[in-house]
mmCIF file of C-alpha atoms in Angstrom:
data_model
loop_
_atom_site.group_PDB
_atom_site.id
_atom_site.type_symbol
_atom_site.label_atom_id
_atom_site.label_comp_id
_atom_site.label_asym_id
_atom_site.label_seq_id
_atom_site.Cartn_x
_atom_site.Cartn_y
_atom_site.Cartn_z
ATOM 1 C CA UNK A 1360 -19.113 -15.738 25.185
ATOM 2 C CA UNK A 1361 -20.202 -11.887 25.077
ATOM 3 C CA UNK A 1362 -17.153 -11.054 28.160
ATOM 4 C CA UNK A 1363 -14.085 -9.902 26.998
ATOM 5 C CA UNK A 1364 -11.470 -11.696 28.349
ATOM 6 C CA UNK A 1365 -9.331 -8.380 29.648
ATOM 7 C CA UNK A 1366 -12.643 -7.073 31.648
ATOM 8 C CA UNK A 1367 -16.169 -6.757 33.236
ATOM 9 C CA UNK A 1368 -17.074 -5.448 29.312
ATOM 10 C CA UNK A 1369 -19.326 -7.290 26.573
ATOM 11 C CA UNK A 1370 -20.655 -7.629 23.049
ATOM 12 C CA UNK A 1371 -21.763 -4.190 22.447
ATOM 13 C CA UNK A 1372 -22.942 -5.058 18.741
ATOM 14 C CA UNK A 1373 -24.613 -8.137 20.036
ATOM 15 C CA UNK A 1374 -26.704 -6.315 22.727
ATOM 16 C CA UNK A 1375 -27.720 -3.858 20.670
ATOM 17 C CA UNK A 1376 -28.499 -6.869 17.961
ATOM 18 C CA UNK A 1377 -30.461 -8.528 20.195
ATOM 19 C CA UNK A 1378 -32.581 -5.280 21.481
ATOM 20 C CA UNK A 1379 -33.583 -4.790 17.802
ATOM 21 C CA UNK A 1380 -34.749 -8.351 17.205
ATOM 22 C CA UNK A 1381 -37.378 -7.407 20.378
ATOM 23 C CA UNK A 1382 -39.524 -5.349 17.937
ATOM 24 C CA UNK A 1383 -39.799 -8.057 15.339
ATOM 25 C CA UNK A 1384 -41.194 -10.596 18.366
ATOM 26 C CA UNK A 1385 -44.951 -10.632 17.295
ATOM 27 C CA UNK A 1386 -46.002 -14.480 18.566
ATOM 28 C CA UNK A 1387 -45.257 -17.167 20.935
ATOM 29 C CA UNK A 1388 -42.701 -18.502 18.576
ATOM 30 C CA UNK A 1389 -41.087 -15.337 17.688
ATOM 31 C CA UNK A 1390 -40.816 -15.147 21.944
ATOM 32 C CA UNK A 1391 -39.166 -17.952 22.112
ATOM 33 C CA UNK A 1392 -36.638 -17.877 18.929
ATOM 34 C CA UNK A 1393 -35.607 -14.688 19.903
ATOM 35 C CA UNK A 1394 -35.438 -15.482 23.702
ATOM 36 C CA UNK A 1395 -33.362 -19.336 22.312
ATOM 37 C CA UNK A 1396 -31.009 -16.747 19.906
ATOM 38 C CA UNK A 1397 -29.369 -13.802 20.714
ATOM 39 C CA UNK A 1398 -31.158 -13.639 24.324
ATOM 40 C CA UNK A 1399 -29.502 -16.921 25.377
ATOM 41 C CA UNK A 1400 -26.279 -16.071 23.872
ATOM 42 C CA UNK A 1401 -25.536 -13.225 26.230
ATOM 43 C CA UNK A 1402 -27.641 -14.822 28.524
ATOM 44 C CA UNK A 1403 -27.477 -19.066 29.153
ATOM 45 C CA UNK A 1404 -30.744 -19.826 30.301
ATOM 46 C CA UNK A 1405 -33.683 -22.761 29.991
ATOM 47 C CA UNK A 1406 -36.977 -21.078 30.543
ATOM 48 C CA UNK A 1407 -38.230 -17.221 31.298
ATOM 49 C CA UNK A 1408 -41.123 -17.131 33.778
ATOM 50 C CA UNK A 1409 -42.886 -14.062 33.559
ATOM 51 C CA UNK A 1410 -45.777 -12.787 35.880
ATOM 52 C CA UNK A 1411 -47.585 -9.851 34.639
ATOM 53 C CA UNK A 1412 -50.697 -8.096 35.747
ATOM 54 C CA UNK A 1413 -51.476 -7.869 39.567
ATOM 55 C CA UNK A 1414 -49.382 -9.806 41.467
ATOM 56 C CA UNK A 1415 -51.336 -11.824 44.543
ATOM 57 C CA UNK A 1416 -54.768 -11.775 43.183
ATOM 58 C CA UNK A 1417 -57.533 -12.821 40.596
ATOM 59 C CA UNK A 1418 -56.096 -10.766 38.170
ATOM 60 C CA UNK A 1419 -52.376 -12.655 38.141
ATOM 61 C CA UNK A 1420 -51.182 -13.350 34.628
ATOM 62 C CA UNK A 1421 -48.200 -16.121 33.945
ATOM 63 C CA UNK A 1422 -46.598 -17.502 30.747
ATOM 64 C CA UNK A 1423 -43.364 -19.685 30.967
ATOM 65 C CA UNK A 1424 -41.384 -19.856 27.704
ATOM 66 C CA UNK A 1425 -38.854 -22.572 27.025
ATOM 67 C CA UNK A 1426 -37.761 -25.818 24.649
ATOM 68 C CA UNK A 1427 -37.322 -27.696 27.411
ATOM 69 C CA UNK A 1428 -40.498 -30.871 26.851
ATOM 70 C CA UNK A 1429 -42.781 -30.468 29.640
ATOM 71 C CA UNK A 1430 -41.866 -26.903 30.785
ATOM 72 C CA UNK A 1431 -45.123 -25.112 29.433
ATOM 73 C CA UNK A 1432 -47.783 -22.897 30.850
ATOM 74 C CA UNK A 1433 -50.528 -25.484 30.721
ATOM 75 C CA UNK A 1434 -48.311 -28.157 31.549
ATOM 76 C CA UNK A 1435 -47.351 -26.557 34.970
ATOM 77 C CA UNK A 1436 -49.412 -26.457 38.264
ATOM 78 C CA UNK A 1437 -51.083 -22.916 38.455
ATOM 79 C CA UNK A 1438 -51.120 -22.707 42.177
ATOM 80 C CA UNK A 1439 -47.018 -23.563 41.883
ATOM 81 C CA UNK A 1440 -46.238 -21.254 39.517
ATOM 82 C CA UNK A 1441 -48.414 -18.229 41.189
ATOM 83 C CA UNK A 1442 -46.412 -19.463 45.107
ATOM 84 C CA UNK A 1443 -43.083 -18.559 42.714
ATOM 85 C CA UNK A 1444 -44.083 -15.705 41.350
ATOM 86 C CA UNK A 1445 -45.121 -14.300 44.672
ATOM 87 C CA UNK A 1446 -42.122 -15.494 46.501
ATOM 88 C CA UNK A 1447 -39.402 -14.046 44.203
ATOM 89 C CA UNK A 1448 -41.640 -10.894 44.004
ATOM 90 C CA UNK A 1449 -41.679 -10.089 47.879
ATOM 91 C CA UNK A 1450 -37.638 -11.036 48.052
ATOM 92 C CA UNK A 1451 -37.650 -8.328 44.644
ATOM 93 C CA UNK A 1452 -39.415 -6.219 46.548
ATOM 94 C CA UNK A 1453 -37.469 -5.984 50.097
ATOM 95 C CA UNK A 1454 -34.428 -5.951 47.926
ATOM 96 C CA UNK A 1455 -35.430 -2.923 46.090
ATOM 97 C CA UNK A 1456 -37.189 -1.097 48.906
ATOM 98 C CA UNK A 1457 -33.689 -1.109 50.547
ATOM 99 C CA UNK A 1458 -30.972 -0.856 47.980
ATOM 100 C CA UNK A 1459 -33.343 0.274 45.169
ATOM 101 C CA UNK A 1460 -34.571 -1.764 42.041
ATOM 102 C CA UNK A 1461 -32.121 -4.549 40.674
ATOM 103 C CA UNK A 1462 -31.928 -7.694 39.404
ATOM 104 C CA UNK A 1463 -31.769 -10.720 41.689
ATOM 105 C CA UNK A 1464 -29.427 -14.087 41.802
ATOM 106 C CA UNK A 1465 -30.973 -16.485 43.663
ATOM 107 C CA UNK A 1466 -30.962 -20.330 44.512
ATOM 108 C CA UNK A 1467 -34.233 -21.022 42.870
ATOM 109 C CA UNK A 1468 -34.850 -24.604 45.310
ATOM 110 C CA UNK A 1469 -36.091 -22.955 47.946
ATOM 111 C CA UNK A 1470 -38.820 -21.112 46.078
ATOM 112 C CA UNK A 1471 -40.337 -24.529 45.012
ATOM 113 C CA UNK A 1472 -40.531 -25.680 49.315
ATOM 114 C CA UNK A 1473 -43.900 -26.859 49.754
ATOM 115 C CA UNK A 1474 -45.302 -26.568 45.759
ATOM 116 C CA UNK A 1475 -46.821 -29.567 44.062
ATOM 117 C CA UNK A 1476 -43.865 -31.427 42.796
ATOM 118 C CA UNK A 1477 -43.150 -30.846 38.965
ATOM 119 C CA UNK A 1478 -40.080 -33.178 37.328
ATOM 120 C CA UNK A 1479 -38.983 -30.272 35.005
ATOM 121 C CA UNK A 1480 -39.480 -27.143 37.408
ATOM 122 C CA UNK A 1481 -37.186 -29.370 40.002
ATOM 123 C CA UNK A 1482 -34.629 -29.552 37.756
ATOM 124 C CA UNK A 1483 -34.016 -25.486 37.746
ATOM 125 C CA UNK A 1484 -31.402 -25.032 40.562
ATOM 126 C CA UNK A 1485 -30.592 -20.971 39.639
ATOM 127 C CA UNK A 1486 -32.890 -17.969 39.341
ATOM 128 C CA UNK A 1487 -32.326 -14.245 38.010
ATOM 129 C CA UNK A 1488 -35.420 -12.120 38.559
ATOM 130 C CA UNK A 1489 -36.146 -8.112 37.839
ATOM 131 C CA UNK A 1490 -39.249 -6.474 37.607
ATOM 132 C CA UNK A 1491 -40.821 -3.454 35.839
ATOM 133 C CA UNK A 1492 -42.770 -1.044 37.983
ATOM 134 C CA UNK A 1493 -46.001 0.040 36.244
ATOM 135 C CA UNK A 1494 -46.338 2.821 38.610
ATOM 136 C CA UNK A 1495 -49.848 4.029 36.738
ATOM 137 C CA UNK A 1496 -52.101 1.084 37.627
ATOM 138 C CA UNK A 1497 -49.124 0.151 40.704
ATOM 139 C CA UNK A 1498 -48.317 -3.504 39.972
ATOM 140 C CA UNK A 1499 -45.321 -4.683 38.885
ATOM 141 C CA UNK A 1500 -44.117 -7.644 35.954
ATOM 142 C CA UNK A 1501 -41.371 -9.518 36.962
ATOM 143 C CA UNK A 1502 -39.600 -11.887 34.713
ATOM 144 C CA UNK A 1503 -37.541 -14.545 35.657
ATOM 145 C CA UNK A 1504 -35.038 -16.787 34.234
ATOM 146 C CA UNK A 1505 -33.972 -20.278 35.442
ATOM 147 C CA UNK A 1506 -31.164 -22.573 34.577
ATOM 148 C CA UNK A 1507 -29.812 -25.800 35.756
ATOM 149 C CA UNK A 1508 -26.470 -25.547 36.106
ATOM 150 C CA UNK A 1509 -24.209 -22.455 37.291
ATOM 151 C CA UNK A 1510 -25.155 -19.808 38.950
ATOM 152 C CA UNK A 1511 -26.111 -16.268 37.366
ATOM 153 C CA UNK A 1512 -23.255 -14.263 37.280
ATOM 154 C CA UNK A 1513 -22.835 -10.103 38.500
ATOM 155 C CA UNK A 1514 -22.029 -9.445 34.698
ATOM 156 C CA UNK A 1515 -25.462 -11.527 33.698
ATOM 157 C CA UNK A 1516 -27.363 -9.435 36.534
ATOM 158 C CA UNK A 1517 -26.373 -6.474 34.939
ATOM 159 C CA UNK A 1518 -27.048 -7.633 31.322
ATOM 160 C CA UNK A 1519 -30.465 -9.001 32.394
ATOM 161 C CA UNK A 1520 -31.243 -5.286 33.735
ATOM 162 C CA UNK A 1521 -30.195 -3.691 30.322
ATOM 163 C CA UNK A 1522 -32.603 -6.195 28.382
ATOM 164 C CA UNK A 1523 -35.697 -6.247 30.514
ATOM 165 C CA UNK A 1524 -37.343 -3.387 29.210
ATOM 166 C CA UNK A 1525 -36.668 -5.174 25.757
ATOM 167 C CA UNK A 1526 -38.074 -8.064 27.498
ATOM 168 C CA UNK A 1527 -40.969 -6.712 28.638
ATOM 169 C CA UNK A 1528 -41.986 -4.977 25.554
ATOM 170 C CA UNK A 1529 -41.572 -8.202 23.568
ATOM 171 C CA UNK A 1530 -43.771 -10.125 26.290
ATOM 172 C CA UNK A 1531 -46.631 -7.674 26.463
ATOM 173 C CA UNK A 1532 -47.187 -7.969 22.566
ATOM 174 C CA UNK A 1533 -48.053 -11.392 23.312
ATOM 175 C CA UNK A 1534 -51.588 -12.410 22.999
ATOM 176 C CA UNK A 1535 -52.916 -14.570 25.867
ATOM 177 C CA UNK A 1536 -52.813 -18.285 25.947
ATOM 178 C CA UNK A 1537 -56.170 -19.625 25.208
ATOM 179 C CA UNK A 1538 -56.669 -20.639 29.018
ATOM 180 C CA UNK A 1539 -55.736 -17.224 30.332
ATOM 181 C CA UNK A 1540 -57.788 -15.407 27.444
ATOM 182 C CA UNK A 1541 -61.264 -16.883 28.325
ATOM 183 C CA UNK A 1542 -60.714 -16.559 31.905
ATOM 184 C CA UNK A 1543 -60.418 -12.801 31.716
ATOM 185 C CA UNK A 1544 -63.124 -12.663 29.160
ATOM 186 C CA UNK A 1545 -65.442 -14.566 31.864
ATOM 187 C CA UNK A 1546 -66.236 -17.127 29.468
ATOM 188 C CA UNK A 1547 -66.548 -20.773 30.172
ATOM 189 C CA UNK A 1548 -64.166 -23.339 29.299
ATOM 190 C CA UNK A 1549 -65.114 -24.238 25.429
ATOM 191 C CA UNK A 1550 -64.442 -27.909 25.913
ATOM 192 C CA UNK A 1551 -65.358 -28.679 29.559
ATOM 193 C CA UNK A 1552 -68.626 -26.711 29.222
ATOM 194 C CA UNK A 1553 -69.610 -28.673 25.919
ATOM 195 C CA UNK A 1554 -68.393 -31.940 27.201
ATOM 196 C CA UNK A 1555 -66.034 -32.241 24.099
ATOM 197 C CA UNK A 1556 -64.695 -35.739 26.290
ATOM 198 C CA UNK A 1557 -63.807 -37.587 23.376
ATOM 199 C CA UNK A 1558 -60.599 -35.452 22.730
ATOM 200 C CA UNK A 1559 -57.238 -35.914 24.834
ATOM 201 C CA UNK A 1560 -55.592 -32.757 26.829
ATOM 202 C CA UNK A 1561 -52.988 -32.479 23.983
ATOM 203 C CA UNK A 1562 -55.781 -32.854 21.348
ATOM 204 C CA UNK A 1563 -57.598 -29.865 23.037
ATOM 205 C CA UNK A 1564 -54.618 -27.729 23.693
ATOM 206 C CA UNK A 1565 -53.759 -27.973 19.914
ATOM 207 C CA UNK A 1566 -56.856 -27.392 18.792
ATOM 208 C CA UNK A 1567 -57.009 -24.270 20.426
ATOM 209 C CA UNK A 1568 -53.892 -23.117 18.769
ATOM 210 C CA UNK A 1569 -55.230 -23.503 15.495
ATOM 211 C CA UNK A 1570 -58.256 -21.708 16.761
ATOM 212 C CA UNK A 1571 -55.631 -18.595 17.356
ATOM 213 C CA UNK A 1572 -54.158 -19.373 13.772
ATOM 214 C CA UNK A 1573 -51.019 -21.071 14.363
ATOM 215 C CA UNK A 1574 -49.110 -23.422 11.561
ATOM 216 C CA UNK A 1575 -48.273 -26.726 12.776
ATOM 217 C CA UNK A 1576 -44.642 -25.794 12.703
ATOM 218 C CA UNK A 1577 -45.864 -22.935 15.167
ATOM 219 C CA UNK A 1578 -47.733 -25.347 17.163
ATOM 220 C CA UNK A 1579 -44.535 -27.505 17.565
ATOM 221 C CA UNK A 1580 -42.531 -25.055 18.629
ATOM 222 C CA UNK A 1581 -44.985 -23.964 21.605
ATOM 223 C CA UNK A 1582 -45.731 -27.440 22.684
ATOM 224 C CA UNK A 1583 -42.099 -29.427 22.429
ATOM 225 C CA UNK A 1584 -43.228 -31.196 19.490
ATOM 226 C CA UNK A 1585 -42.387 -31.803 16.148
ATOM 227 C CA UNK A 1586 -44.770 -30.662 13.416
ATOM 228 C CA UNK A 1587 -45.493 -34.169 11.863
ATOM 229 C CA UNK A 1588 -46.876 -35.037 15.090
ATOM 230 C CA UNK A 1589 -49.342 -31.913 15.516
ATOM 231 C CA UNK A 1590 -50.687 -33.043 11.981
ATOM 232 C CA UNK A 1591 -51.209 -36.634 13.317
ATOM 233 C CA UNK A 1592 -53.104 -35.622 16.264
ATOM 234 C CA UNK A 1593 -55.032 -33.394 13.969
ATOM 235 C CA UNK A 1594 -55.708 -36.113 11.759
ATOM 236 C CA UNK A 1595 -56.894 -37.785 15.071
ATOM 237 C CA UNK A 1596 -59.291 -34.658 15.891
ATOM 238 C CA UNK A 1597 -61.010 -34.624 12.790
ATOM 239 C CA UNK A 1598 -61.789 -37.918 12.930
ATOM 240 C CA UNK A 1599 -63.174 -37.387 16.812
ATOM 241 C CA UNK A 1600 -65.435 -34.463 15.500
ATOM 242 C CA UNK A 1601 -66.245 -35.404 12.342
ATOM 243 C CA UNK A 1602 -64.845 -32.949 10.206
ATOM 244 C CA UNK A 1603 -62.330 -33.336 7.350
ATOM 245 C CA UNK A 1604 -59.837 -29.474 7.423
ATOM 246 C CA UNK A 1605 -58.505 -26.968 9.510
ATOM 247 C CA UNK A 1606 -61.361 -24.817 8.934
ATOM 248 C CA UNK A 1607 -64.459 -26.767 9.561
ATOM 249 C CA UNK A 1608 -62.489 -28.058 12.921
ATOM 250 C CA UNK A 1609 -62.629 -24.331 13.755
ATOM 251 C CA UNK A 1610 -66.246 -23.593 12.790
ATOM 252 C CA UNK A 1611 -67.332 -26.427 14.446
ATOM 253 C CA UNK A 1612 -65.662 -25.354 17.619
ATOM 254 C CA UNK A 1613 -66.715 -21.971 16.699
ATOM 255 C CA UNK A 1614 -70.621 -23.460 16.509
ATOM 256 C CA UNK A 1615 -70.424 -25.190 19.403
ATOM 257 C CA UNK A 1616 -68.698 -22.547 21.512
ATOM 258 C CA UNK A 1617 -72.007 -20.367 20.849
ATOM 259 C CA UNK A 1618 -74.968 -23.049 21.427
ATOM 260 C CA UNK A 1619 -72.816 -23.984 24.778
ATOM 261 C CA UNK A 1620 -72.524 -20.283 25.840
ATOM 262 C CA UNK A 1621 -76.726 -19.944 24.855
ATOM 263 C CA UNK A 1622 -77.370 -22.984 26.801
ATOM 264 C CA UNK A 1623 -76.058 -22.032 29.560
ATOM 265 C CA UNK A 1624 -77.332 -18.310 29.597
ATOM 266 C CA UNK A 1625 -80.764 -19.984 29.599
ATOM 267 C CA UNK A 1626 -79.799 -22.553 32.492
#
């Protein structure tokens, strides 16, 4: 516990532990060890939903960090976690329009009325949510964190405001999951515009990771799994596209990614 027991005080040399370790976050699985570490410690929580970029239109950016199995960015319905987002930023909004910017404790059930049911988003009963004002391009990135048991605490609201900037920074040296990168990049799907139908969502999504350079270890960390099970479905994707390494997997994918974007530039 980071209280004191005497008063509304905390772990000074923690906090200021856990703002350093924000510089060193450089990947997804940085994000999340720091966010699982020190993070959790002063504040308990299972995943951080953040929403960067312009909030309510083509341009909306998401990423949902957590060890929780399931609870992953491409795991989650888009149109779900965008109605959340959206939500929680209007109630941010009014909030801070009247009383002026601060972080929010809310029952996070009624932000998932009349979204496409999800078994691990329905198990999050508590939200805290703040948001940075980018007043230069006017949007705002909120972040917010969920939990399943009790509520979010006035001490943990005012925690949660100290961090976010820490938060924030980590988040936006994050390079964009592979789904999100080629969307803003205009380019097509790799594997639904090649027809690649031989290889299963998981197969894909892991393939893509060690397109961006990630270690199996890395890989198991962002997906829930263990590492000896990305190297069996790998061992299952070379097989599928004929190749026998890491690198001729991504050359291949590489090849193919540029006769798929010529054939269709022709079409």
């Amino acid at each position: 516990m980071i209280l004191t027991a005497s008063a509304n005080d905390f772990d000074s040399t923690l906090l200021v532990r856990t703002m350093r370790a924000s510089l060193a976050v450089e990947s997804h699985l940085s994000l999340l060890l720091w966010l699982q570490g020190d993070v959790r410690r002063m504040i308990p929580h299972d995943v951080l939903f953040s929403c960067n970029g312009s909030l309510g239109n083509e341009a909306y950016q998401y990423d949902v960090v957590s060890a929780i199995p399931g609870m992953r960015t491409s795991l989650l319905p888009p149109q779900t976690l965008q109605m959340i987002g959206e939500r929680m930023h209007e109630d941010w909004v009014a909030a801070a329009d009247s009383a002026g910017p601060a972080a929010l404790c809310r029952d996070f059930a009624r932000y998932l009325a009349g979204s496409e049911p999800h078994a691990a988003l329905a198990t999050m009963k508590h939200a805290l949510c703040h948001a940075i004002s980018d007043t230069r391009v006017r949007v705002d990135h909120l972040y917010i964190l969920l939990r399943q048991r009790q509520p979010f605490s006035n001490e943990e609201r005012r925690l949660f405001e100290l961090l976010l900037p820490h938060v924030d920074a980590a988040v936006s040296k994050i390079e964009a999951l592979p789904t999100q990168a080629r969307a803003r990049a205009g380019q097509p799907a790799t594997f639904d515009s090649l027809g690649v139908n031989s290889l299963s969502n998981r197969e894909r999504e892991i393939l893509e990771w060690v397109r961006c350079g990630k270690t199996n270890i890395e890989i198991g960390m962002i997906l829930g799994i263990s590492g000896f099970t990305v190297k069996n479905h790998l061992k299952s994707i070379f097989q599928k596209i004929n190749v026998s390494n890491r690198a001729q997997a991504v050359g291949k994918l590489d090849t193919m990614s540029t006769s798929g974007s010529r054939a269709l530039a022709a079409g």
